[in-house]
PDB file of C-alpha atoms in Angstrom:
ATOM      1  CA  UNK A 107       0.000   0.000   0.000  1.00  0.00           C
ATOM      2  CA  UNK A 108       0.924   3.671  -0.041  1.00  0.00           C
ATOM      3  CA  UNK A 109       3.020   5.674   2.400  1.00  0.00           C
ATOM      4  CA  UNK A 110       0.919   8.551   3.736  1.00  0.00           C
ATOM      5  CA  UNK A 111       1.904  11.696   5.657  1.00  0.00           C
ATOM      6  CA  UNK A 112      -0.858  12.962   7.955  1.00  0.00           C
ATOM      7  CA  UNK A 113      -0.438  16.391   9.530  1.00  0.00           C
ATOM      8  CA  UNK A 114      -2.664  17.101  12.494  1.00  0.00           C
ATOM      9  CA  UNK A 115      -3.151  13.394  13.037  1.00  0.00           C
ATOM     10  CA  UNK A 116      -3.669  13.782  16.780  1.00  0.00           C
ATOM     11  CA  UNK A 117      -6.746  15.975  16.344  1.00  0.00           C
ATOM     12  CA  UNK A 118     -10.346  14.817  16.044  1.00  0.00           C
ATOM     13  CA  UNK A 119     -10.506  14.491  12.250  1.00  0.00           C
ATOM     14  CA  UNK A 120      -6.876  13.457  11.833  1.00  0.00           C
ATOM     15  CA  UNK A 121      -7.186  10.625  14.343  1.00  0.00           C
ATOM     16  CA  UNK A 122     -10.108   9.169  12.403  1.00  0.00           C
ATOM     17  CA  UNK A 123      -8.205   9.505   9.124  1.00  0.00           C
ATOM     18  CA  UNK A 124      -5.191   7.716  10.648  1.00  0.00           C
ATOM     19  CA  UNK A 125      -7.385   4.848  11.889  1.00  0.00           C
ATOM     20  CA  UNK A 126      -9.036   4.450   8.484  1.00  0.00           C
ATOM     21  CA  UNK A 127      -5.731   4.476   6.601  1.00  0.00           C
ATOM     22  CA  UNK A 128      -4.233   2.020   9.085  1.00  0.00           C
ATOM     23  CA  UNK A 129      -7.114  -0.409   8.602  1.00  0.00           C
ATOM     24  CA  UNK A 130      -6.552  -0.232   4.852  1.00  0.00           C
ATOM     25  CA  UNK A 131      -2.902  -1.221   5.343  1.00  0.00           C
ATOM     26  CA  UNK A 132      -1.203   2.062   4.502  1.00  0.00           C
ATOM     27  CA  UNK A 133       2.089   3.084   6.133  1.00  0.00           C
ATOM     28  CA  UNK A 134       1.446   6.270   8.101  1.00  0.00           C
ATOM     29  CA  UNK A 135       3.799   9.042   9.197  1.00  0.00           C
ATOM     30  CA  UNK A 136       2.031  11.219  11.741  1.00  0.00           C
ATOM     31  CA  UNK A 137       2.968  14.824  12.501  1.00  0.00           C
ATOM     32  CA  UNK A 138       1.304  16.719  15.298  1.00  0.00           C
ATOM     33  CA  UNK A 139       1.837  20.281  16.487  1.00  0.00           C
ATOM     34  CA  UNK A 140       2.826  20.897  20.083  1.00  0.00           C
ATOM     35  CA  UNK A 141       0.864  23.609  21.840  1.00  0.00           C
ATOM     36  CA  UNK A 142       3.513  26.198  22.742  1.00  0.00           C
ATOM     37  CA  UNK A 143       1.167  29.030  23.798  1.00  0.00           C
ATOM     38  CA  UNK A 144       1.496  30.379  27.319  1.00  0.00           C
TER      39      UNK A 144
END
């Protein structure tokens, strides 16, 4: 299967996308932003 880069994969929509792609057998690279606001 394909290699897929998912940005924002820890958010609500991204997490569902990652699960779906994983079930379909794709290799997933997940990037999430750290909250650096103070």
